[in-house]
Short mmCIF file of C-alpha atoms in Angstrom, two decimals:
data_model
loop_
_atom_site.label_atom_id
_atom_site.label_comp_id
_atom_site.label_asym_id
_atom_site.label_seq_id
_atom_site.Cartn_x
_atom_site.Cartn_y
_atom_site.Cartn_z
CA UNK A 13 22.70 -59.46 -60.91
CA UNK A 14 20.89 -56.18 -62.74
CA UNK A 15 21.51 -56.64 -66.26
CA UNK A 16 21.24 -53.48 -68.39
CA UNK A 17 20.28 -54.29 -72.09
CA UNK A 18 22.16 -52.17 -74.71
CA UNK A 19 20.73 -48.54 -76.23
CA UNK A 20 22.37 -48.28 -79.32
CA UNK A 21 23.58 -50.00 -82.63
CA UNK A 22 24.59 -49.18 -86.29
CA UNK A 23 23.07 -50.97 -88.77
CA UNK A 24 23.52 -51.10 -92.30
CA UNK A 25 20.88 -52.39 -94.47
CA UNK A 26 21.58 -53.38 -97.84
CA UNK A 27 18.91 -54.30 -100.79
CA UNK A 28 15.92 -52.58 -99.73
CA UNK A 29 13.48 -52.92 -102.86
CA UNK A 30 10.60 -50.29 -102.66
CA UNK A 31 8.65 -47.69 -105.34
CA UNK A 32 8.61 -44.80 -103.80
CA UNK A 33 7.41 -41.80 -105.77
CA UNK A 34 6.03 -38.41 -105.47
CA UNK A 35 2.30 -38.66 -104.58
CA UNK A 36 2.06 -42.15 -104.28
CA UNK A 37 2.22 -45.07 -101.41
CA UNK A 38 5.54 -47.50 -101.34
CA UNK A 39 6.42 -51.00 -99.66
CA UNK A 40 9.74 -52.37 -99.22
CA UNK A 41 11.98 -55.02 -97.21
CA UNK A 42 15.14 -54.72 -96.06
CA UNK A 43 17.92 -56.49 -94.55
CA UNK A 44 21.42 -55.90 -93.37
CA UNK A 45 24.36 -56.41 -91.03
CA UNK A 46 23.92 -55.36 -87.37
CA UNK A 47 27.28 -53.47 -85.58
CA UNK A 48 26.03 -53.90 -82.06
CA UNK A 49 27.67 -51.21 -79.16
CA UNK A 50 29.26 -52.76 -76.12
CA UNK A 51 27.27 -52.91 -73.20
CA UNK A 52 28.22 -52.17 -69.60
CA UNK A 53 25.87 -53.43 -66.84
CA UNK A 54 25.66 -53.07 -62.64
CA UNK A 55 26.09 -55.79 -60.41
CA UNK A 56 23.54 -56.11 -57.17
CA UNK A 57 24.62 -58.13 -54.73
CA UNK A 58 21.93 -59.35 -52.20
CA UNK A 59 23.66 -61.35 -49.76
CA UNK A 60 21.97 -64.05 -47.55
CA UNK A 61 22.90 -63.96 -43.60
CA UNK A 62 23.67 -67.51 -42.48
CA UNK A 63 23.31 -68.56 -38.89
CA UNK A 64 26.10 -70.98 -37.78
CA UNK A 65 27.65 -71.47 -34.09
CA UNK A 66 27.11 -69.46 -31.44
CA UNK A 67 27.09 -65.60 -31.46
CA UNK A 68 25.48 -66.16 -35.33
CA UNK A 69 27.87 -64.81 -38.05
CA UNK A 70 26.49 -62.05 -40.28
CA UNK A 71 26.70 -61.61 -44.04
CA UNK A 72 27.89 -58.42 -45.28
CA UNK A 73 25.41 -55.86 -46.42
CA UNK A 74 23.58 -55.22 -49.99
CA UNK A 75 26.04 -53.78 -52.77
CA UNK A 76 26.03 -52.57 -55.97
CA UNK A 77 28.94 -52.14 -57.91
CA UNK A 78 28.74 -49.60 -60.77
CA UNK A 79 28.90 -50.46 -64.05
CA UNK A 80 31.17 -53.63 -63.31
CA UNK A 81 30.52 -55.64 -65.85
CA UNK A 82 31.38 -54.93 -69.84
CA UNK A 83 29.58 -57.38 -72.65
CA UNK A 84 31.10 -57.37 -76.14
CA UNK A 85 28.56 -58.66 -78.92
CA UNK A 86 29.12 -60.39 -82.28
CA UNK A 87 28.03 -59.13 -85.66
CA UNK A 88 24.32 -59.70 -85.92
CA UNK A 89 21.30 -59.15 -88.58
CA UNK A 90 18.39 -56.50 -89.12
CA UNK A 91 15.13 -57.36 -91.09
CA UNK A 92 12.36 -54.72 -91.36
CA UNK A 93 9.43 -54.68 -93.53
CA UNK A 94 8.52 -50.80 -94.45
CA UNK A 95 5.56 -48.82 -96.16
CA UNK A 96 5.38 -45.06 -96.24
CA UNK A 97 3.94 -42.39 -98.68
CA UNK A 98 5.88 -40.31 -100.71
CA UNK A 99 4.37 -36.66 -100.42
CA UNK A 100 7.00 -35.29 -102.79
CA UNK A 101 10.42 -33.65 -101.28
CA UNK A 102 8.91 -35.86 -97.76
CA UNK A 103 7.97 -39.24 -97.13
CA UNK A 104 6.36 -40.65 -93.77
CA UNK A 105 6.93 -44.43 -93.24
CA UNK A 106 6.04 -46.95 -91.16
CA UNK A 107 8.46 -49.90 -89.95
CA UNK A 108 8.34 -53.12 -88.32
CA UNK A 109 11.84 -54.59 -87.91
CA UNK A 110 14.23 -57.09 -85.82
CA UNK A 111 17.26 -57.62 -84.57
CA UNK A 112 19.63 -60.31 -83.27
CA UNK A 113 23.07 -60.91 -82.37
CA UNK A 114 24.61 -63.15 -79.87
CA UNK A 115 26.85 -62.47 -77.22
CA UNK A 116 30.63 -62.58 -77.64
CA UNK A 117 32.84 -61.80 -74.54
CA UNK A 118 32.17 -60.57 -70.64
CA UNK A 119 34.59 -58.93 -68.57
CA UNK A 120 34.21 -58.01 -64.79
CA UNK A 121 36.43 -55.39 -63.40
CA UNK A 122 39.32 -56.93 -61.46
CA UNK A 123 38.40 -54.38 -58.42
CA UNK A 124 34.45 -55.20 -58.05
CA UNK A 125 35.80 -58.74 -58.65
CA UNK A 126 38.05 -59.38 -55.63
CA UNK A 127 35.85 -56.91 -53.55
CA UNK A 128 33.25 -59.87 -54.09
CA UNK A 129 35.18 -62.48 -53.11
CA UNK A 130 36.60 -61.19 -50.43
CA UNK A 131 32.83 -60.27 -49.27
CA UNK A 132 31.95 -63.77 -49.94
CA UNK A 133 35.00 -65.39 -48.40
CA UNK A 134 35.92 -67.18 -51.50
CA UNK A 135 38.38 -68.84 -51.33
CA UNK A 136 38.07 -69.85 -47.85
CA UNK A 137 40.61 -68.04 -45.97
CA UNK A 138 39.70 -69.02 -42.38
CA UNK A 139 38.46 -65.54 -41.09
CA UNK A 140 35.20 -66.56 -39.98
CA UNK A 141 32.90 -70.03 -39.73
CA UNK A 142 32.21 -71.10 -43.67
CA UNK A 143 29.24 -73.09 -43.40
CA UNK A 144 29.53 -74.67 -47.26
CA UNK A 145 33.59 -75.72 -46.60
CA UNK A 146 36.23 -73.76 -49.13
CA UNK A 147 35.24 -72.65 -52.55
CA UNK A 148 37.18 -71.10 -55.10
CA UNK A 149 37.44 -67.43 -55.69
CA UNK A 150 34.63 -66.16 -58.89
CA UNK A 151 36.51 -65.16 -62.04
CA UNK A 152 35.68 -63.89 -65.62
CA UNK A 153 34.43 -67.29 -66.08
CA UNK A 154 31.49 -68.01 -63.99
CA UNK A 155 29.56 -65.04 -66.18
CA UNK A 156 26.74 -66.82 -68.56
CA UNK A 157 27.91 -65.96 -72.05
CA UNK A 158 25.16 -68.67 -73.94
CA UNK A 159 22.92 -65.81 -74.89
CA UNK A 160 22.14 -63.49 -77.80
CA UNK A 161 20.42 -60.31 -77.72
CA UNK A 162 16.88 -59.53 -79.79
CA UNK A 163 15.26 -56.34 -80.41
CA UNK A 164 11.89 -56.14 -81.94
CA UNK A 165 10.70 -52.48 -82.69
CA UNK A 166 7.39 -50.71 -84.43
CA UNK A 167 8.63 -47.23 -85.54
CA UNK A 168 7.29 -44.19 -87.59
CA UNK A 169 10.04 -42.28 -89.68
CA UNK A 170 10.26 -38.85 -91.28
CA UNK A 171 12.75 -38.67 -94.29
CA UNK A 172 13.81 -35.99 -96.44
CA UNK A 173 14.43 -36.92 -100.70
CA UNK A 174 17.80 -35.36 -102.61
CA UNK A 175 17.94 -36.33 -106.04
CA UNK A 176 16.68 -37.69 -109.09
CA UNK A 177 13.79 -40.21 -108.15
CA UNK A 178 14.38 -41.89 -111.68
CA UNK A 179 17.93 -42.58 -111.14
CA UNK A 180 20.27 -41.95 -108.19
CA UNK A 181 18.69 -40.15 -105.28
CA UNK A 182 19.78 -39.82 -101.51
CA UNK A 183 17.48 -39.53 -98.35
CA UNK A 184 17.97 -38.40 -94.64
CA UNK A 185 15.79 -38.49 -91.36
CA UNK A 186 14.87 -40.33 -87.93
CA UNK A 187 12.75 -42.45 -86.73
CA UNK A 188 10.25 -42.79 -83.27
CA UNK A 189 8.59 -45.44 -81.48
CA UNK A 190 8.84 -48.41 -79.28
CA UNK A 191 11.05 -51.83 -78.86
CA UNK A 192 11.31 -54.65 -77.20
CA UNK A 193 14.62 -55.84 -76.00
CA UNK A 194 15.52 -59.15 -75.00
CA UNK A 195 18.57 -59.90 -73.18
CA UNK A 196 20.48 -62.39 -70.86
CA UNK A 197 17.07 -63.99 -69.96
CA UNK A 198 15.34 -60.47 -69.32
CA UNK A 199 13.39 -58.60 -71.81
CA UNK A 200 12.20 -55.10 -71.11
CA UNK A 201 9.88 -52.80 -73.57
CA UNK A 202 11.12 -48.99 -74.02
CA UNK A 203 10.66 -45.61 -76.46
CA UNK A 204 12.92 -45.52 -79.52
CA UNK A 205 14.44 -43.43 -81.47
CA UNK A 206 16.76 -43.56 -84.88
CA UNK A 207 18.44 -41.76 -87.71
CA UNK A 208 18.73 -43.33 -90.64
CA UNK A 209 21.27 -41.86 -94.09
CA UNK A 210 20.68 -43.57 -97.01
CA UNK A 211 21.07 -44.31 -101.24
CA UNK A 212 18.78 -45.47 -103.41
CA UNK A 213 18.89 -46.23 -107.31
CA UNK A 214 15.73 -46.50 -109.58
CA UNK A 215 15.97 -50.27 -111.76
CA UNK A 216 12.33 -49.44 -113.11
CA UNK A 217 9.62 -47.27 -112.50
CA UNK A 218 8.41 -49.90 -109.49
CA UNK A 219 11.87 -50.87 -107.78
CA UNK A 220 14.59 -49.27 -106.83
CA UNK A 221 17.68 -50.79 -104.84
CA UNK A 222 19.37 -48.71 -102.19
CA UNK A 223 22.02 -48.80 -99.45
CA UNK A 224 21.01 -47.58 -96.02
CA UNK A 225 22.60 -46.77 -92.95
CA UNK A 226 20.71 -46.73 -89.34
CA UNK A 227 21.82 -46.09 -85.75
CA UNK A 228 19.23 -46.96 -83.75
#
C-alpha cells in the first residue's frame, strides 16, 4: 500500500505567553487543540505470480487504485516554542513546534474493494487453482487503524501588528519552512507553509496572553 500523509490542519492555540514590543526581542510557548483534515491515500497493488499445476497460473498485473482509501483523524494537540523580534508595525519569528493526533476511522471504496478481491480470488470462487485453499473476501476491517499521526516542523514567520501593544492588539501573517511527518509507519520530510490570525492581550509590560489561530 502507498500511504499519503495529510497536508493540512487548523490549529488553534490558546495561552501563548510572550513580550513582544516595538524594538525589542520576545519568547513565548504555546499550545492548543489540533483539527486535523481527512486524508485520502492510493492503493498499489503488487501482486505475486504463483506457479501451481501444469500450464502455471498467472497473477493479475500491478494496480493502483486512485485515491481509494479515506482516513478520518481524532482531535489532537500543537506545542511550539517561539522567539521573534518586534521591529515595530512587523515582527519576524522563529518556531519550533509539534503535532499529534491519532487515527480515528478508514474507509475503502466499495468499487476498488471488490475489484481487489475479485483480482485476488477472495473468497475462493473456483475459477482457477488457489494454491492457499479459500479465504475470505478483504473488508473495511483488515485496514491498520493502531496509529497516530506526528508532525514536527522548524518554521520562520512574518506577522503584521493592529492595535494597542499595551492592551488589546491583533496580528496577521504566514509562516515557511520544513516538517517532518510521521504516519502509518512511514515518515517523510517536506517544505511548509502556514497562515496564522491571531489576539493577544497585554497582563504587564512582560506578558501578554493571546488566542491564535493556524492552518498549517
Amino acid at each position: 500500500m502507498r500511504k499519503y500523509l495529510f497536508a493540512a490542519a487548523a490549529v488553534a492555540a490558546v495561552a501563548s505567553p510572550a513580550a513582544a514590543r516595538d524594538g525589542s526581542g520576545y519568547v513565548g510557548i504555546e499550545g492548543g487543540i489540533l483539527f486535523p483534515k481527512d486524508q485520502d491515500a492510493d492503493i498499489f497493488v503488487d501482486y505475486e505470480t504463483t506457479t501451481v499445476g501444469t500450464p502455471a497460473v498467472t497473477g493479475p498485473p500491478d494496480t493502483t487504485f486512485d485515491e481509494a482509501i479515506g482516513i478520518d483523524y481524532k482531535k489532537g494537540y500543537d506545542i511550539d516554542a517561539i522567539a521573534g523580534y518586534d521591529f515595530g508595525m512587523f515582527r519576524v519569528e522563529g518556531e519550533i513546534g509539534y503535532k499529534r493526533s491519532k487515527l480515528n476511522d478508514l474507509e475503502i471504496d466499495s468499487t476498488d474493494l471488490a475489484a481487489l478481491n475479485t483480482a485476488l480470488n477472495r473468497p475462493d470462487r473456483d475459477v482457477a487453482p488457489d494454491p492457499v485453499g479459500t479465504l475470505p473476501a478483504l473488508t473495511d476491517a483488515d485496514g491498520d487503524l493502531d496509529g497516530k499521526v506526528s508532525v514536527l516542523s522548524g518554521m520562520i514567520n512574518a506577522l503584521v501588528d493592529f492595535g494597542n501593544e499595551d492592551g488589546l492588539s491583533f496580528y496577521a501573517g504566514g509562516g515557511f519552512g520544513r516538517a517532518r511527518v510521521k504516519s502509518l509507519g512511514e515518515s517523510d520530510s517536506a517544505w511548509a507553509r502556514q497562515s496564522i490570525l491571531g489576539a493577544r492581550y497585554s497582563l504587564s509590560p512582560n506578558l501578554d496572553l493571546g488566542l491564535k489561530y493556524r492552518y498549517f
